[in-house]
mmCIF file of C-alpha atoms and ligand atoms in Angstrom:
data_model
loop_
_atom_site.group_PDB
_atom_site.id
_atom_site.type_symbol
_atom_site.label_atom_id
_atom_site.label_comp_id
_atom_site.label_asym_id
_atom_site.label_seq_id
_atom_site.Cartn_x
_atom_site.Cartn_y
_atom_site.Cartn_z
ATOM 1 C CA UNK N 1 -21.852 35.772 -57.716
ATOM 2 C CA UNK N 2 -21.601 34.005 -61.087
ATOM 3 C CA UNK N 3 -20.517 36.725 -63.487
ATOM 4 C CA UNK N 4 -20.958 34.528 -66.557
ATOM 5 C CA UNK N 5 -24.701 34.369 -65.938
ATOM 6 C CA UNK N 6 -24.876 38.146 -65.642
ATOM 7 C CA UNK N 7 -23.209 38.274 -69.053
ATOM 8 C CA UNK N 8 -25.841 35.892 -70.435
ATOM 9 C CA UNK N 9 -28.781 37.661 -68.791
ATOM 10 C CA UNK N 10 -28.105 41.362 -69.248
ATOM 11 C CA UNK N 11 -28.986 41.351 -72.983
ATOM 12 C CA UNK N 12 -32.356 39.780 -72.082
ATOM 13 C CA UNK N 13 -32.995 42.739 -69.808
ATOM 14 C CA UNK N 14 -31.792 45.316 -72.315
ATOM 15 C CA UNK N 15 -33.996 43.932 -75.084
ATOM 16 C CA UNK N 16 -37.172 43.327 -73.094
ATOM 17 C CA UNK N 17 -40.257 45.441 -73.799
ATOM 18 C CA UNK N 18 -42.176 44.321 -70.698
ATOM 19 C CA UNK N 19 -40.371 43.019 -67.620
ATOM 20 C CA UNK N 20 -42.130 41.474 -64.633
ATOM 21 C CA UNK N 21 -40.141 41.703 -61.416
ATOM 22 C CA UNK N 22 -41.513 39.078 -59.037
ATOM 23 C CA UNK N 23 -40.157 39.367 -55.501
ATOM 24 C CA UNK N 24 -40.236 37.325 -52.320
ATOM 25 C CA UNK N 25 -38.868 37.663 -48.816
ATOM 26 C CA UNK N 26 -35.249 37.393 -50.021
ATOM 27 C CA UNK N 27 -35.419 40.872 -51.579
ATOM 28 C CA UNK N 28 -35.889 42.339 -48.092
ATOM 29 C CA UNK N 29 -33.341 40.056 -46.380
ATOM 30 C CA UNK N 30 -30.488 42.518 -46.790
ATOM 31 C CA UNK N 31 -32.653 45.149 -45.043
ATOM 32 C CA UNK N 32 -32.615 42.854 -42.008
ATOM 33 C CA UNK N 33 -36.091 41.333 -42.360
ATOM 34 C CA UNK N 34 -36.006 37.560 -41.952
ATOM 35 C CA UNK N 35 -37.253 35.364 -44.772
ATOM 36 C CA UNK N 36 -39.831 32.670 -44.019
ATOM 37 C CA UNK N 37 -38.059 29.440 -44.809
ATOM 38 C CA UNK N 38 -34.342 30.042 -44.313
ATOM 39 C CA UNK N 39 -33.106 27.512 -41.765
ATOM 40 C CA UNK N 40 -32.572 28.929 -38.240
ATOM 41 C CA UNK N 41 -33.566 32.553 -38.976
ATOM 42 C CA UNK N 42 -36.722 32.223 -41.109
ATOM 43 C CA UNK N 43 -40.050 33.221 -39.519
ATOM 44 C CA UNK N 44 -41.372 29.713 -40.130
ATOM 45 C CA UNK N 45 -38.236 28.179 -38.606
ATOM 46 C CA UNK N 46 -39.026 30.022 -35.367
ATOM 47 C CA UNK N 47 -42.833 29.959 -35.325
ATOM 48 C CA UNK N 48 -45.498 27.561 -36.491
ATOM 49 C CA UNK N 49 -47.402 29.306 -39.307
ATOM 50 C CA UNK N 50 -50.531 27.468 -38.186
ATOM 51 C CA UNK N 51 -50.398 29.555 -34.962
ATOM 52 C CA UNK N 52 -49.939 32.912 -36.705
ATOM 53 C CA UNK N 53 -51.016 32.829 -40.326
ATOM 54 C CA UNK N 54 -54.422 31.151 -40.583
ATOM 55 C CA UNK N 55 -57.970 32.406 -39.930
ATOM 56 C CA UNK N 56 -58.298 29.602 -37.341
ATOM 57 C CA UNK N 57 -55.243 30.891 -35.450
ATOM 58 C CA UNK N 58 -56.842 34.355 -35.302
ATOM 59 C CA UNK N 59 -60.133 32.872 -34.017
ATOM 60 C CA UNK N 60 -58.246 30.880 -31.370
ATOM 61 C CA UNK N 61 -55.931 33.597 -30.081
ATOM 62 C CA UNK N 62 -56.435 36.996 -31.747
ATOM 63 C CA UNK N 63 -54.086 38.772 -29.322
ATOM 64 C CA UNK N 64 -51.185 36.439 -30.147
ATOM 65 C CA UNK N 65 -51.704 36.924 -33.882
ATOM 66 C CA UNK N 66 -52.213 40.715 -33.683
ATOM 67 C CA UNK N 67 -49.170 41.039 -31.398
ATOM 68 C CA UNK N 68 -46.974 39.192 -33.889
ATOM 69 C CA UNK N 69 -48.004 41.398 -36.818
ATOM 70 C CA UNK N 70 -47.619 44.484 -34.609
ATOM 71 C CA UNK N 71 -44.061 43.287 -33.886
ATOM 72 C CA UNK N 72 -43.425 42.919 -37.605
ATOM 73 C CA UNK N 73 -44.797 46.414 -38.275
ATOM 74 C CA UNK N 74 -42.467 47.878 -35.660
ATOM 75 C CA UNK N 75 -39.535 45.892 -37.021
ATOM 76 C CA UNK N 76 -40.280 47.424 -40.406
ATOM 77 C CA UNK N 77 -40.233 50.971 -39.005
ATOM 78 C CA UNK N 78 -36.566 50.658 -38.109
ATOM 79 C CA UNK N 79 -35.708 49.105 -41.485
ATOM 80 C CA UNK N 80 -34.646 50.764 -44.728
ATOM 81 C CA UNK N 81 -34.885 49.649 -48.363
ATOM 82 C CA UNK N 82 -31.667 48.021 -49.597
ATOM 83 C CA UNK N 83 -29.851 48.264 -52.965
ATOM 84 C CA UNK N 84 -32.112 45.559 -54.438
ATOM 85 C CA UNK N 85 -35.255 47.653 -53.800
ATOM 86 C CA UNK N 86 -33.475 50.743 -55.133
ATOM 87 C CA UNK N 87 -32.297 48.957 -58.284
ATOM 88 C CA UNK N 88 -35.821 47.690 -59.003
ATOM 89 C CA UNK N 89 -37.249 51.202 -58.584
ATOM 90 C CA UNK N 90 -34.567 52.594 -60.926
ATOM 91 C CA UNK N 91 -35.171 49.809 -63.449
ATOM 92 C CA UNK N 92 -38.716 51.077 -64.008
ATOM 93 C CA UNK N 93 -37.228 54.286 -65.428
ATOM 94 C CA UNK N 94 -34.997 52.391 -67.876
ATOM 95 C CA UNK N 95 -37.562 50.084 -69.450
ATOM 96 C CA UNK N 96 -40.556 50.602 -71.719
ATOM 97 C CA UNK N 97 -42.725 48.720 -69.195
ATOM 98 C CA UNK N 98 -42.164 47.106 -65.801
ATOM 99 C CA UNK N 99 -44.704 45.358 -63.587
ATOM 100 C CA UNK N 100 -43.628 44.791 -59.995
ATOM 101 C CA UNK N 101 -45.363 41.901 -58.258
ATOM 102 C CA UNK N 102 -44.401 41.135 -54.683
ATOM 103 C CA UNK N 103 -45.334 38.429 -52.229
ATOM 104 C CA UNK N 104 -44.013 40.675 -49.465
ATOM 105 C CA UNK N 105 -46.267 42.496 -47.036
ATOM 106 C CA UNK N 106 -43.694 45.181 -46.244
ATOM 107 C CA UNK N 107 -43.595 48.616 -47.936
ATOM 108 C CA UNK N 108 -39.892 48.648 -48.809
ATOM 109 C CA UNK N 109 -40.486 48.675 -52.577
ATOM 110 C CA UNK N 110 -42.688 51.763 -52.216
ATOM 111 C CA UNK N 111 -40.199 53.431 -49.882
ATOM 112 C CA UNK N 112 -37.477 52.840 -52.491
ATOM 113 C CA UNK N 113 -39.628 54.688 -55.052
ATOM 114 C CA UNK N 114 -41.512 51.898 -56.856
ATOM 115 C CA UNK N 115 -45.071 52.764 -57.868
ATOM 116 C CA UNK N 116 -48.139 50.592 -58.495
ATOM 117 C CA UNK N 117 -46.683 47.622 -56.625
ATOM 118 C CA UNK N 118 -48.943 44.569 -56.832
ATOM 119 C CA UNK N 119 -49.082 43.006 -53.357
ATOM 120 C CA UNK N 120 -50.233 39.436 -53.857
ATOM 121 C CA UNK N 121 -50.216 38.537 -50.164
ATOM 122 C CA UNK N 122 -51.644 41.725 -48.689
ATOM 123 C CA UNK N 123 -49.978 44.425 -46.718
ATOM 124 C CA UNK N 124 -48.937 44.956 -43.087
ATOM 125 C CA UNK N 125 -50.381 48.467 -43.050
ATOM 126 C CA UNK N 126 -53.907 47.717 -44.284
ATOM 127 C CA UNK N 127 -55.795 45.906 -41.528
ATOM 128 C CA UNK N 128 -59.510 45.350 -41.945
ATOM 129 C CA UNK N 129 -62.495 44.143 -39.934
ATOM 130 C CA UNK N 130 -62.559 40.364 -39.609
ATOM 131 C CA UNK N 131 -66.342 40.376 -40.132
ATOM 132 C CA UNK N 132 -67.502 43.329 -42.278
ATOM 133 C CA UNK N 133 -64.085 43.811 -44.012
ATOM 134 C CA UNK N 134 -64.145 47.606 -43.492
ATOM 135 C CA UNK N 135 -60.678 49.120 -43.760
ATOM 136 C CA UNK N 136 -59.218 50.164 -40.418
ATOM 137 C CA UNK N 137 -56.744 53.030 -39.953
ATOM 138 C CA UNK N 138 -53.907 52.279 -37.611
ATOM 139 C CA UNK N 139 -53.254 54.931 -34.959
ATOM 140 C CA UNK N 140 -50.258 57.187 -35.465
ATOM 141 C CA UNK N 141 -47.263 55.001 -34.740
ATOM 142 C CA UNK N 142 -45.999 55.527 -31.226
ATOM 143 C CA UNK N 143 -44.232 53.697 -28.446
ATOM 144 C CA UNK N 144 -41.036 51.777 -28.295
ATOM 145 C CA UNK N 145 -39.687 49.740 -31.183
ATOM 146 C CA UNK N 146 -38.482 46.992 -28.869
ATOM 147 C CA UNK N 147 -41.521 44.763 -28.754
ATOM 148 C CA UNK N 148 -41.171 41.011 -28.373
ATOM 149 C CA UNK N 149 -42.501 38.783 -31.158
ATOM 150 C CA UNK N 150 -44.716 36.769 -28.811
ATOM 151 C CA UNK N 151 -46.260 39.580 -26.767
ATOM 152 C CA UNK N 152 -50.034 39.375 -26.917
ATOM 153 C CA UNK N 153 -51.834 42.582 -27.898
ATOM 154 C CA UNK N 154 -55.616 42.743 -28.250
ATOM 155 C CA UNK N 155 -56.641 43.794 -31.754
ATOM 156 C CA UNK N 156 -58.628 47.002 -32.115
ATOM 157 C CA UNK N 157 -62.391 46.905 -32.725
ATOM 158 C CA UNK N 158 -64.059 47.844 -36.000
ATOM 159 C CA UNK N 159 -65.578 51.341 -35.874
ATOM 160 C CA UNK N 160 -68.568 50.141 -37.924
ATOM 161 C CA UNK N 161 -69.571 46.800 -36.398
ATOM 162 C CA UNK N 162 -67.389 46.509 -33.276
ATOM 163 C CA UNK N 163 -65.939 43.151 -34.311
ATOM 164 C CA UNK N 164 -62.207 42.467 -34.180
ATOM 165 C CA UNK N 165 -59.876 44.014 -36.722
ATOM 166 C CA UNK N 166 -57.479 41.539 -38.359
ATOM 167 C CA UNK N 167 -54.187 42.005 -40.215
ATOM 168 C CA UNK N 168 -54.606 42.657 -43.952
ATOM 169 C CA UNK N 169 -52.498 39.640 -44.855
ATOM 170 C CA UNK N 170 -53.465 36.679 -47.030
ATOM 171 C CA UNK N 171 -53.287 33.717 -44.678
ATOM 172 C CA UNK N 172 -52.887 30.045 -45.521
ATOM 173 C CA UNK N 173 -56.118 28.713 -46.982
ATOM 174 C CA UNK N 174 -57.334 32.151 -48.137
ATOM 175 C CA UNK N 175 -57.702 33.455 -51.687
ATOM 176 C CA UNK N 176 -55.472 36.133 -53.134
ATOM 177 C CA UNK N 177 -57.008 39.617 -53.528
ATOM 178 C CA UNK N 178 -58.921 39.413 -56.804
ATOM 179 C CA UNK N 179 -57.581 42.576 -58.484
ATOM 180 C CA UNK N 180 -53.956 41.866 -57.553
ATOM 181 C CA UNK N 181 -54.315 38.268 -58.752
ATOM 182 C CA UNK N 182 -55.767 39.352 -62.096
ATOM 183 C CA UNK N 183 -53.164 42.078 -62.707
ATOM 184 C CA UNK N 184 -50.291 39.758 -61.760
ATOM 185 C CA UNK N 185 -51.380 36.829 -63.893
ATOM 186 C CA UNK N 186 -52.220 39.072 -66.863
ATOM 187 C CA UNK N 187 -48.720 40.598 -66.653
ATOM 188 C CA UNK N 188 -47.101 37.142 -66.422
ATOM 189 C CA UNK N 189 -48.814 36.124 -69.653
ATOM 190 C CA UNK N 190 -47.831 39.316 -71.431
ATOM 191 C CA UNK N 191 -44.153 39.930 -70.579
ATOM 192 C CA UNK N 192 -40.826 39.097 -72.278
ATOM 193 C CA UNK N 193 -38.856 38.567 -69.087
ATOM 194 C CA UNK N 194 -39.489 37.691 -65.444
ATOM 195 C CA UNK N 195 -36.846 38.552 -62.866
ATOM 196 C CA UNK N 196 -37.786 36.250 -59.997
ATOM 197 C CA UNK N 197 -35.960 37.657 -56.990
ATOM 198 C CA UNK N 198 -35.572 36.090 -53.556
ATOM 199 C CA UNK N 199 -38.383 33.592 -53.481
ATOM 200 C CA UNK N 200 -38.417 29.886 -52.713
ATOM 201 C CA UNK N 201 -41.294 29.539 -55.192
ATOM 202 C CA UNK N 202 -43.190 27.098 -53.025
ATOM 203 C CA UNK N 203 -46.348 29.043 -52.204
ATOM 204 C CA UNK N 204 -49.172 28.691 -54.705
ATOM 205 C CA UNK N 205 -50.665 30.259 -56.695
ATOM 206 C CA UNK N 206 -47.946 32.968 -56.652
ATOM 207 C CA UNK N 207 -45.307 30.423 -57.645
ATOM 208 C CA UNK N 208 -47.093 29.929 -60.979
ATOM 209 C CA UNK N 209 -46.047 33.369 -62.224
ATOM 210 C CA UNK N 210 -42.652 32.315 -63.681
ATOM 211 C CA UNK N 211 -44.257 29.165 -65.118
ATOM 212 C CA UNK N 212 -47.005 31.114 -66.863
ATOM 213 C CA UNK N 213 -44.413 33.473 -68.325
ATOM 214 C CA UNK N 214 -42.355 30.536 -69.637
ATOM 215 C CA UNK N 215 -45.473 29.000 -71.195
ATOM 216 C CA UNK N 216 -46.048 32.288 -73.044
ATOM 217 C CA UNK N 217 -42.498 32.349 -74.417
ATOM 218 C CA UNK N 218 -40.856 34.731 -71.934
ATOM 219 C CA UNK N 219 -37.426 34.278 -70.361
ATOM 220 C CA UNK N 220 -37.141 33.802 -66.599
ATOM 221 C CA UNK N 221 -34.090 34.773 -64.535
ATOM 222 C CA UNK N 222 -33.935 33.636 -60.905
ATOM 223 C CA UNK N 223 -31.807 35.728 -58.535
ATOM 224 C CA UNK N 224 -31.061 33.914 -55.304
ATOM 225 C CA UNK N 225 -27.993 33.092 -53.173
ATOM 226 C CA UNK N 226 -29.141 29.464 -53.275
ATOM 227 C CA UNK N 227 -28.777 27.529 -56.526
ATOM 228 C CA UNK N 228 -32.030 27.422 -58.511
ATOM 229 C CA UNK N 229 -32.180 24.578 -60.988
ATOM 230 C CA UNK N 230 -33.235 25.579 -64.504
ATOM 231 C CA UNK N 231 -35.841 23.229 -65.874
ATOM 232 C CA UNK N 232 -36.579 25.030 -69.116
ATOM 233 C CA UNK N 233 -34.348 26.264 -71.952
ATOM 234 C CA UNK N 234 -35.483 29.866 -71.329
ATOM 235 C CA UNK N 235 -34.873 29.707 -67.595
ATOM 236 C CA UNK N 236 -31.636 31.136 -66.122
ATOM 237 C CA UNK N 237 -30.280 31.764 -62.691
ATOM 238 C CA UNK N 238 -27.820 34.214 -61.196
ATOM 239 C CA UNK N 239 -26.597 32.990 -57.857
ATOM 240 C CA UNK N 240 -25.982 35.748 -55.308
ATOM 241 C CA UNK N 241 -27.706 38.205 -52.967
ATOM 242 C CA UNK N 242 -30.237 40.455 -54.694
ATOM 243 C CA UNK N 243 -28.626 43.622 -53.317
ATOM 244 C CA UNK N 244 -25.445 42.781 -55.220
ATOM 245 C CA UNK N 245 -26.798 41.030 -58.303
ATOM 246 C CA UNK N 246 -29.475 43.548 -59.303
ATOM 247 C CA UNK N 247 -27.254 46.669 -59.351
ATOM 248 C CA UNK N 248 -24.632 44.736 -61.369
ATOM 249 C CA UNK N 249 -27.189 43.380 -63.787
ATOM 250 C CA UNK N 250 -28.542 46.888 -64.293
ATOM 251 C CA UNK N 251 -25.188 48.471 -64.876
ATOM 252 C CA UNK N 252 -24.263 45.681 -67.318
ATOM 253 C CA UNK N 253 -27.518 46.266 -69.214
ATOM 254 C CA UNK N 254 -27.652 50.062 -69.244
ATOM 255 C CA UNK N 255 -24.207 51.570 -68.619
HETATM 256 P P1 OAD L 301 -39.147 32.118 -48.469
HETATM 257 O O1 OAD L 301 -38.636 32.329 -47.094
HETATM 258 O O2 OAD L 301 -39.893 30.879 -48.734
HETATM 259 O O3 OAD L 301 -37.919 32.181 -49.512
HETATM 260 C C1 OAD L 301 -36.990 33.228 -49.455
HETATM 261 C C2 OAD L 301 -35.983 33.015 -50.554
HETATM 262 O O4 OAD L 301 -35.092 34.125 -50.544
HETATM 263 C C3 OAD L 301 -35.117 31.754 -50.397
HETATM 264 O O5 OAD L 301 -35.080 31.069 -51.652
HETATM 265 C C4 OAD L 301 -33.742 32.315 -50.044
HETATM 266 O O6 OAD L 301 -32.671 31.504 -50.552
HETATM 267 C C5 OAD L 301 -33.776 33.651 -50.756
HETATM 268 N N1 OAD L 301 -32.873 34.670 -50.214
HETATM 269 C C6 OAD L 301 -32.339 34.789 -48.971
HETATM 270 N N2 OAD L 301 -31.546 35.874 -48.891
HETATM 271 C C7 OAD L 301 -31.561 36.462 -50.120
HETATM 272 C C8 OAD L 301 -30.923 37.606 -50.687
HETATM 273 N N3 OAD L 301 -30.126 38.395 -49.979
HETATM 274 N N4 OAD L 301 -31.184 37.888 -51.994
HETATM 275 C C9 OAD L 301 -31.996 37.105 -52.734
HETATM 276 N N5 OAD L 301 -32.621 36.010 -52.246
HETATM 277 C C10 OAD L 301 -32.410 35.694 -50.959
HETATM 278 O O7 OAD L 301 -40.003 33.419 -48.840
HETATM 279 P P2 OAD L 301 -41.078 33.590 -50.011
HETATM 280 O O8 OAD L 301 -40.701 32.821 -51.216
HETATM 281 O O9 OAD L 301 -41.303 35.050 -50.149
HETATM 282 O O10 OAD L 301 -46.805 34.229 -47.338
HETATM 283 O O11 OAD L 301 -42.337 32.924 -49.340
HETATM 284 C C11 OAD L 301 -43.585 32.977 -50.006
HETATM 285 C C12 OAD L 301 -44.681 33.203 -49.004
HETATM 286 O O12 OAD L 301 -44.588 32.250 -47.943
HETATM 287 C C13 OAD L 301 -44.620 34.539 -48.278
HETATM 288 O O13 OAD L 301 -45.202 35.588 -49.016
HETATM 289 C C14 OAD L 301 -45.396 34.269 -47.026
HETATM 290 C C15 OAD L 301 -44.911 32.891 -46.673
HETATM 291 O O14 OAD L 301 -45.795 32.091 -45.961
HETATM 292 C C16 OAD L 301 -47.640 35.055 -46.673
HETATM 293 O O15 OAD L 301 -47.281 35.835 -45.824
HETATM 294 C C17 OAD L 301 -49.026 34.925 -47.106
#
C-alpha cells in the first residue's frame, strides 16, 4: 500500500462536506466473491456474459441463467462483509453527508450497516416478472449451499401473469433503474470527493460518475490493488486492497 498517497488523501476526506463512495466488485473481493474481469478468477473470465447477462440469454435458456444467479445468491449466503464494507458504513457516521453508490448486486454494504445504498445494477434478491415486471418474493432460503454454477434451475412463474420470473439485475443492453440513475448522477455533480473503490471503470454509464464529479470540481480517489493512472490534477490513487486501505484512510482522517 502506498502510504504517501494516504497522507495526501486523508485531508481531502476530513475536509469534505459530501462524499460519494462508488464501489465495484473489488470491494467484495476480500469477502470471497469473485470480481468480473480479474484474469483467471473473474466471473467473465470463466463464463461468457452473453450467455448469462443479457435478455437474449434469458430468452434462449432461462434455466441456465436462473441457475447461475441462484448459485450466486447461495454463494452470498455463506459470505460476510469485510473491513472495506465496515469502514464505509462507519464513514457515514463521521461525515456531514455520504452517498453510497454501488455497481454490486450483493447486499454486503447493507449487512455491514450502510443505509440507503444506491444499487445501479440491480440486486440479487429482487427478482421480477420478465413480462409484467411484478416483484417476486423468493421462497425462504433452504437447501444446500453447494450448488454448481452451471446447474440449470427453472425460474419460478409470476403469481400475476404466470410468465417467467427473471433476476432483478441490469443486463448488458438494458437501462439503469431510473431512480437510482438520477440519485447517483445528482450526487456525483454535487459532492466534494468521490472514493472510487474496486472498480475497473469500464461499464457505462456507471463509469461516468468519477468523471462527472471531476467536471464539477470534486476530487476523486481511486482505491485498487492495480495501478490506476491519474488523468486529472484532482485525481489520486491509493494502490492496495480496499479492506486494508479504507480502514487506514479512515483512521488517518479521524483518529
Ligand atoms: P470488475 O471485475 O470489472 O473490476 C473489479 C476491480 O476491482 C478491478 O479493477 C480489480 O483490480 C479491483 N479489485 C480486485 N480486488 C480488489 C480489492 N481487494 N480491493 C479493491 N479493488 C480490488 O468489476 P466492476 O468494475 O464492478 O455489471 O464491473 C462493473 C460491472 O461489470 C459490474 O457491475 C457487472 C459487470 O458486468 C452487472 O452485473 C450489470
